[in-house]
Amino acid sequence: VQLQASGGGLVQPGGSLRLSCAASQTIDSQYVMAWYRQVPGKQREFLAGIGSRGTVYTDSVKGRFTIFEDNAENTMYLQMYSLSPEDTAVYYCNVRPVGVGWTRDFGSWGQGTQVTVSS
C-alpha cells in the first residue's frame, strides 16, 4: 500500500491544523494506521494509532490531537489543536499489521509533511 500525507504548513502557536493520509487501497481490519513525527537528530515518535479496536495516543498529544479515518475515502486524518513550537516536526503516516509494536520501524510510510509552529 502507498500512503500520501498532506496538510502540513506554518501555523501560529495555539493554532490548529489537520493532516491527511490517503492510502492507495482499502486497509482491512488486520492492519492499523498511525501518525508519527520526527525532528532532526531524534528518533521518529509515535503519536496516535487507529484500528478496528479503537484509537490510542501518546501522552504528549492526548487531548490535543484526534486521529480518525474516512474508510469510504481510504483516508486517515490527524486533527491537531493547541499547537506549540514543540510540535514542529515532519509528520508521517504509517500502516502496519495489528500486533506490531508502535515503537518498531515497520510497515509502509508516507513521505512526510512538514508542520512548523511559529509566530
Coordinates of N, CA, C and O in Angstrom, one line a residue:
V1 N 0.8 -1.2 0.0 CA 0.0 0.0 0.0 C 0.9 1.2 0.0 O 1.9 1.3 0.6
Q2 N 0.5 2.3 -0.8 CA 1.2 3.5 -0.8 C 0.4 4.6 0.0 O -0.8 4.6 -0.1
L3 N 1.1 5.4 0.8 CA 0.5 6.4 1.6 C 0.9 7.8 1.1 O 2.1 8.0 0.8
Q4 N 0.0 8.7 1.1 CA 0.3 10.1 0.7 C -0.1 11.0 1.8 O -1.3 11.2 2.0
A5 N 0.8 11.6 2.5 CA 0.5 12.6 3.6 C 0.4 14.0 3.1 O 1.2 14.3 2.2
S6 N -0.4 14.8 3.6 CA -0.6 16.2 3.2 C -1.2 17.0 4.3 O -1.6 16.4 5.3
G7 N -1.2 18.3 4.2 CA -1.8 19.2 5.1 C -0.9 19.9 6.0 O -1.4 20.8 6.8
G8 N 0.4 19.7 6.0 CA 1.3 20.4 6.8 C 1.4 21.9 6.4 O 0.9 22.3 5.3
G9 N 2.1 22.6 7.2 CA 2.3 24.1 6.9 C 2.7 24.8 8.1 O 3.1 24.2 9.1
L10 N 2.7 26.1 8.0 CA 3.1 27.0 9.0 C 1.8 27.5 9.8 O 0.8 27.9 9.2
V11 N 1.9 27.4 11.1 CA 0.7 27.7 12.0 C 1.3 28.4 13.2 O 2.4 28.1 13.7
Q12 N 0.5 29.4 13.7 CA 0.9 30.1 14.9 C 0.7 29.3 16.1 O -0.2 28.4 16.2
P13 N 1.4 29.6 17.2 CA 1.2 28.9 18.5 C -0.3 29.0 18.9 O -0.8 30.1 18.8
G14 N -0.8 27.9 19.4 CA -2.2 27.9 19.8 C -3.2 27.6 18.7 O -4.4 27.4 18.9
G15 N -2.7 27.5 17.5 CA -3.5 27.3 16.3 C -3.8 25.8 16.1 O -3.4 24.9 16.9
S16 N -4.5 25.5 15.0 CA -4.8 24.1 14.7 C -4.5 23.8 13.3 O -4.3 24.7 12.4
L17 N -4.4 22.5 13.0 CA -4.1 22.0 11.7 C -4.6 20.6 11.5 O -4.7 19.9 12.5
R18 N -5.0 20.3 10.3 CA -5.5 18.9 10.0 C -4.6 18.3 9.0 O -4.5 18.8 7.9
L19 N -4.0 17.1 9.3 CA -3.2 16.4 8.4 C -4.1 15.3 7.8 O -5.0 14.7 8.4
S20 N -3.8 14.9 6.5 CA -4.4 13.8 5.8 C -3.4 12.8 5.4 O -2.3 13.1 5.1
C21 N -3.9 11.6 5.3 CA -3.1 10.5 4.8 C -4.0 9.6 3.9 O -4.8 8.9 4.4
A22 N -3.7 9.7 2.6 CA -4.5 8.9 1.7 C -3.8 7.6 1.4 O -2.6 7.6 1.0
A23 N -4.5 6.5 1.5 CA -4.0 5.2 1.2 C -4.4 4.8 -0.2 O -5.5 5.1 -0.7
S24 N -3.5 4.1 -0.9 CA -3.8 3.7 -2.3 C -4.8 2.5 -2.4 O -5.3 2.2 -3.5
Q25 N -5.1 1.9 -1.2 CA -6.1 0.8 -1.2 C -6.8 0.7 0.1 O -6.3 1.4 1.1
T26 N -7.8 0.0 0.2 CA -8.5 -0.2 1.4 C -7.7 -0.9 2.4 O -7.0 -1.9 2.1
I27 N -7.7 -0.4 3.7 CA -6.9 -1.0 4.8 C -7.9 -1.9 5.5 O -8.8 -1.5 6.1
D28 N -7.6 -3.2 5.5 CA -8.5 -4.1 6.2 C -8.2 -4.2 7.7 O -7.3 -3.6 8.2
S29 N -9.1 -5.0 8.4 CA -9.0 -5.0 9.8 C -7.8 -5.6 10.4 O -7.6 -5.6 11.6
Q30 N -7.0 -6.3 9.6 CA -5.8 -6.9 10.1 C -4.6 -5.9 10.2 O -3.5 -6.2 10.6
Y31 N -4.9 -4.6 9.9 CA -3.9 -3.6 9.9 C -4.4 -2.4 10.7 O -5.6 -2.2 10.9
V32 N -3.4 -1.6 11.1 CA -3.7 -0.4 11.8 C -3.0 0.7 11.2 O -1.9 0.5 10.5
M33 N -3.5 1.9 11.3 CA -2.8 3.1 10.8 C -2.4 4.0 11.9 O -3.0 4.0 13.0
A34 N -1.4 4.8 11.7 CA -0.8 5.6 12.8 C -0.1 6.9 12.2 O 0.2 7.0 11.0
W35 N 0.0 7.8 13.1 CA 0.8 9.0 12.8 C 2.0 9.1 13.7 O 2.0 8.7 14.9
Y36 N 3.1 9.5 13.1 CA 4.4 9.7 13.8 C 4.9 11.1 13.4 O 4.4 11.7 12.5
R37 N 5.9 11.5 14.2 CA 6.6 12.7 13.8 C 8.1 12.6 14.1 O 8.5 11.8 15.0
Q38 N 8.9 13.4 13.4 CA 10.3 13.3 13.6 C 10.9 14.7 13.5 O 10.6 15.5 12.6
V39 N 11.8 15.0 14.4 CA 12.6 16.3 14.3 C 14.0 15.9 14.1 O 14.5 14.7 14.4
P40 N 14.8 16.7 13.5 CA 16.2 16.4 13.1 C 17.0 16.0 14.3 O 16.9 16.6 15.4
G41 N 17.7 14.9 14.2 CA 18.5 14.4 15.3 C 17.8 13.5 16.3 O 18.5 13.0 17.2
K42 N 16.5 13.3 16.1 CA 15.8 12.5 17.1 C 15.1 11.3 16.3 O 14.9 11.4 15.1
Q43 N 14.7 10.3 17.1 CA 14.0 9.2 16.5 C 12.6 9.6 16.2 O 12.0 10.5 16.8
R44 N 12.0 8.9 15.3 CA 10.6 9.1 15.0 C 9.8 8.7 16.2 O 10.0 7.7 16.8
E45 N 8.8 9.6 16.4 CA 8.0 9.4 17.7 C 6.6 9.1 17.3 O 5.9 9.7 16.5
F46 N 6.0 8.0 17.9 CA 4.7 7.6 17.8 C 3.7 8.7 18.4 O 4.0 9.1 19.5
L47 N 2.7 9.0 17.7 CA 1.7 10.0 18.2 C 0.3 9.3 18.5 O -0.2 9.5 19.5
A48 N -0.2 8.7 17.5 CA -1.6 8.1 17.6 C -1.8 7.0 16.6 O -1.2 7.0 15.5
G49 N -2.6 6.1 17.0 CA -2.9 4.9 16.1 C -4.4 4.7 16.1 O -5.1 5.0 17.0
I50 N -4.9 4.1 15.0 CA -6.3 3.8 14.9 C -6.5 2.4 14.1 O -5.7 2.1 13.2
G51 N -7.4 1.7 14.6 CA -7.7 0.4 14.0 C -9.1 -0.1 14.4 O -9.9 0.7 15.0
S52 N -9.4 -1.3 14.1 CA -10.8 -1.8 14.4 C -11.1 -1.8 15.9 O -12.2 -1.8 16.3
R53 N -10.0 -1.9 16.7 CA -10.2 -1.9 18.2 C -10.3 -0.5 18.8 O -10.5 -0.4 20.0
G54 N -10.1 0.5 18.0 CA -10.2 1.9 18.5 C -9.0 2.7 18.3 O -8.3 2.5 17.3
T55 N -8.7 3.7 19.2 CA -7.6 4.6 19.0 C -6.7 4.6 20.2 O -7.1 4.2 21.3
V56 N -5.5 5.0 20.0 CA -4.5 5.1 21.1 C -3.7 6.3 20.8 O -3.4 6.6 19.6
Y57 N -3.3 7.0 21.9 CA -2.5 8.2 21.8 C -1.3 8.2 22.7 O -1.4 7.6 23.8
T58 N -0.2 8.8 22.3 CA 0.9 9.0 23.3 C 0.5 10.2 24.2 O -0.3 11.1 23.8
D59 N 1.0 10.2 25.4 CA 0.6 11.2 26.4 C 0.7 12.6 26.0 O 0.0 13.5 26.3
S60 N 1.8 12.9 25.2 CA 2.1 14.3 24.9 C 1.1 14.9 24.0 O 1.0 16.1 23.9
V61 N 0.2 14.1 23.3 CA -0.8 14.7 22.4 C -2.2 14.4 22.8 O -3.1 14.9 22.2
K62 N -2.3 13.6 23.9 CA -3.7 13.2 24.3 C -4.4 14.4 24.7 O -4.0 15.3 25.5
G63 N -5.7 14.6 24.2 CA -6.5 15.7 24.5 C -6.3 16.9 23.5 O -7.1 17.8 23.5
R64 N -5.2 16.8 22.8 CA -4.9 17.9 21.8 C -5.1 17.4 20.4 O -5.5 18.2 19.5
F65 N -4.7 16.2 20.1 CA -4.8 15.6 18.8 C -5.9 14.6 18.7 O -6.1 13.8 19.7
T66 N -6.5 14.5 17.6 CA -7.5 13.4 17.3 C -7.2 12.7 16.0 O -7.1 13.4 15.0
I67 N -7.2 11.4 16.1 CA -7.0 10.6 14.9 C -8.3 10.0 14.5 O -9.1 9.6 15.3
F68 N -8.6 10.1 13.2 CA -9.9 9.5 12.7 C -9.7 9.1 11.3 O -8.7 9.5 10.6
E69 N -10.6 8.4 10.7 CA -10.5 7.9 9.4 C -11.8 8.0 8.6 O -12.9 8.0 9.3
D70 N -11.7 8.1 7.3 CA -12.9 8.0 6.4 C -12.7 6.8 5.6 O -11.9 6.9 4.6
N71 N -13.2 5.7 5.9 CA -13.0 4.5 5.2 C -13.5 4.5 3.8 O -12.9 3.9 2.9
A72 N -14.5 5.3 3.5 CA -15.0 5.4 2.2 C -14.0 6.1 1.2 O -14.0 5.8 0.0
E73 N -13.1 6.9 1.8 CA -12.1 7.6 1.1 C -10.7 7.0 1.2 O -9.8 7.6 0.7
N74 N -10.6 6.0 2.0 CA -9.3 5.4 2.3 C -8.3 6.4 2.9 O -7.2 6.5 2.5
T75 N -8.8 7.3 3.7 CA -8.0 8.4 4.2 C -8.1 8.5 5.7 O -9.1 8.3 6.3
M76 N -6.9 8.7 6.3 CA -6.8 8.9 7.7 C -6.4 10.3 8.0 O -5.8 11.0 7.2
Y77 N -6.9 10.8 9.1 CA -6.6 12.2 9.5 C -6.0 12.4 10.9 O -6.2 11.5 11.7
L78 N -5.3 13.5 11.1 CA -4.9 13.9 12.4 C -5.3 15.3 12.6 O -4.7 16.2 12.0
Q79 N -6.3 15.5 13.4 CA -6.7 16.9 13.8 C -5.9 17.4 15.0 O -5.9 16.7 16.0
M80 N -5.2 18.5 14.8 CA -4.3 18.9 15.9 C -4.8 20.3 16.4 O -5.0 21.2 15.6
Y81 N -4.9 20.4 17.7 CA -5.3 21.7 18.3 C -4.2 22.1 19.3 O -3.3 21.4 19.7
S82 N -4.3 23.4 19.7 CA -3.3 23.9 20.7 C -1.9 23.6 20.4 O -1.1 23.2 21.2
L83 N -1.5 23.9 19.2 CA -0.2 23.6 18.7 C 0.8 24.6 19.4 O 0.6 25.7 19.6
S84 N 2.0 24.0 19.7 CA 3.1 24.8 20.2 C 4.3 24.6 19.4 O 4.4 23.6 18.6
P85 N 5.4 25.4 19.6 CA 6.6 25.2 18.8 C 7.2 23.8 19.0 O 7.9 23.3 18.1
E86 N 6.9 23.2 20.1 CA 7.5 21.8 20.3 C 6.8 20.8 19.4 O 7.3 19.7 19.3
D87 N 5.7 21.2 18.8 CA 5.1 20.3 17.8 C 5.7 20.4 16.4 O 5.3 19.6 15.5
T88 N 6.6 21.3 16.2 CA 7.3 21.4 14.9 C 8.0 20.2 14.6 O 8.9 19.7 15.4
A89 N 7.7 19.6 13.4 CA 8.4 18.3 13.0 C 7.9 17.9 11.7 O 7.0 18.6 11.1
V90 N 8.5 16.9 11.1 CA 7.9 16.3 9.9 C 7.0 15.1 10.4 O 7.4 14.3 11.2
Y91 N 5.8 15.2 9.9 CA 4.8 14.2 10.3 C 4.6 13.1 9.3 O 4.5 13.4 8.1
Y92 N 4.6 11.9 9.7 CA 4.5 10.7 8.8 C 3.3 9.9 9.2 O 2.9 9.7 10.3
C93 N 2.7 9.3 8.1 CA 1.6 8.3 8.4 C 2.2 6.9 8.1 O 3.2 6.8 7.3
N94 N 1.6 6.0 8.7 CA 2.1 4.6 8.7 C 0.9 3.6 8.7 O -0.1 3.9 9.3
V95 N 1.1 2.5 8.1 CA 0.2 1.3 8.2 C 1.0 0.1 8.5 O 2.1 -0.1 8.0
R96 N 0.5 -0.7 9.4 CA 1.3 -1.9 9.9 C 0.3 -2.9 10.4 O -0.9 -2.6 10.7
P97 N 0.7 -4.2 10.4 CA -0.2 -5.2 10.9 C -0.5 -5.0 12.3 O 0.3 -4.5 13.1
V98 N -1.7 -5.5 12.7 CA -2.1 -5.5 14.1 C -1.1 -6.3 14.9 O -0.7 -7.4 14.5
G99 N -0.7 -5.8 16.1 CA 0.2 -6.5 16.9 C 1.6 -6.1 16.9 O 2.4 -6.4 17.7
V100 N 2.0 -5.4 15.8 CA 3.4 -4.9 15.8 C 3.5 -3.6 16.6 O 2.7 -2.7 16.5
G101 N 4.4 -3.6 17.5 CA 4.5 -2.5 18.5 C 4.7 -1.2 17.8 O 5.4 -1.1 16.8
W102 N 4.2 -0.2 18.4 CA 4.2 1.2 17.8 C 5.7 1.7 17.7 O 5.9 2.6 16.9
T103 N 6.5 1.2 18.6 CA 7.9 1.7 18.6 C 8.8 1.1 17.5 O 9.9 1.6 17.3
R104 N 8.3 0.1 16.8 CA 9.1 -0.6 15.8 C 8.9 0.2 14.5 O 7.8 0.7 14.1
D105 N 10.0 0.3 13.8 CA 10.0 0.9 12.4 C 9.6 -0.2 11.5 O 10.4 -1.1 11.0
F106 N 8.3 -0.2 11.1 CA 7.7 -1.3 10.4 C 6.6 -0.8 9.5 O 6.0 0.2 9.8
G107 N 6.3 -1.5 8.5 CA 5.2 -1.2 7.6 C 5.5 -0.2 6.5 O 6.7 0.1 6.2
S108 N 4.5 0.4 6.0 CA 4.6 1.3 4.9 C 4.5 2.8 5.5 O 3.7 3.0 6.4
W109 N 5.3 3.6 4.9 CA 5.3 5.0 5.4 C 5.0 6.0 4.3 O 5.4 5.8 3.1
G110 N 4.3 7.1 4.6 CA 4.1 8.2 3.7 C 5.3 9.0 3.6 O 6.3 8.8 4.4
Q111 N 5.3 10.0 2.8 CA 6.6 10.7 2.5 C 6.8 11.8 3.5 O 7.9 12.4 3.6
G112 N 5.9 12.1 4.4 CA 6.1 13.1 5.4 C 5.6 14.5 5.0 O 5.7 14.8 3.8
T113 N 5.1 15.2 6.0 CA 4.6 16.6 5.7 C 5.1 17.4 6.8 O 4.9 17.1 8.0
Q114 N 5.7 18.6 6.5 CA 6.3 19.5 7.5 C 5.2 20.3 8.2 O 4.4 21.0 7.6
V115 N 5.3 20.3 9.5 CA 4.5 21.2 10.3 C 5.4 22.1 11.1 O 6.3 21.6 11.8
T116 N 5.2 23.4 10.9 CA 6.0 24.4 11.6 C 5.1 25.3 12.5 O 4.2 25.9 11.9
V117 N 5.4 25.3 13.8 CA 4.6 26.1 14.7 C 5.5 27.3 15.1 O 6.4 27.1 15.8
S118 N 5.1 28.5 14.6 CA 5.9 29.6 14.9 C 5.1 30.9 14.7 O 4.2 31.0 13.9
S119 N 5.5 31.9 15.5 CA 4.8 33.2 15.4 C 5.6 34.1 14.4 O 5.2 35.2 14.1

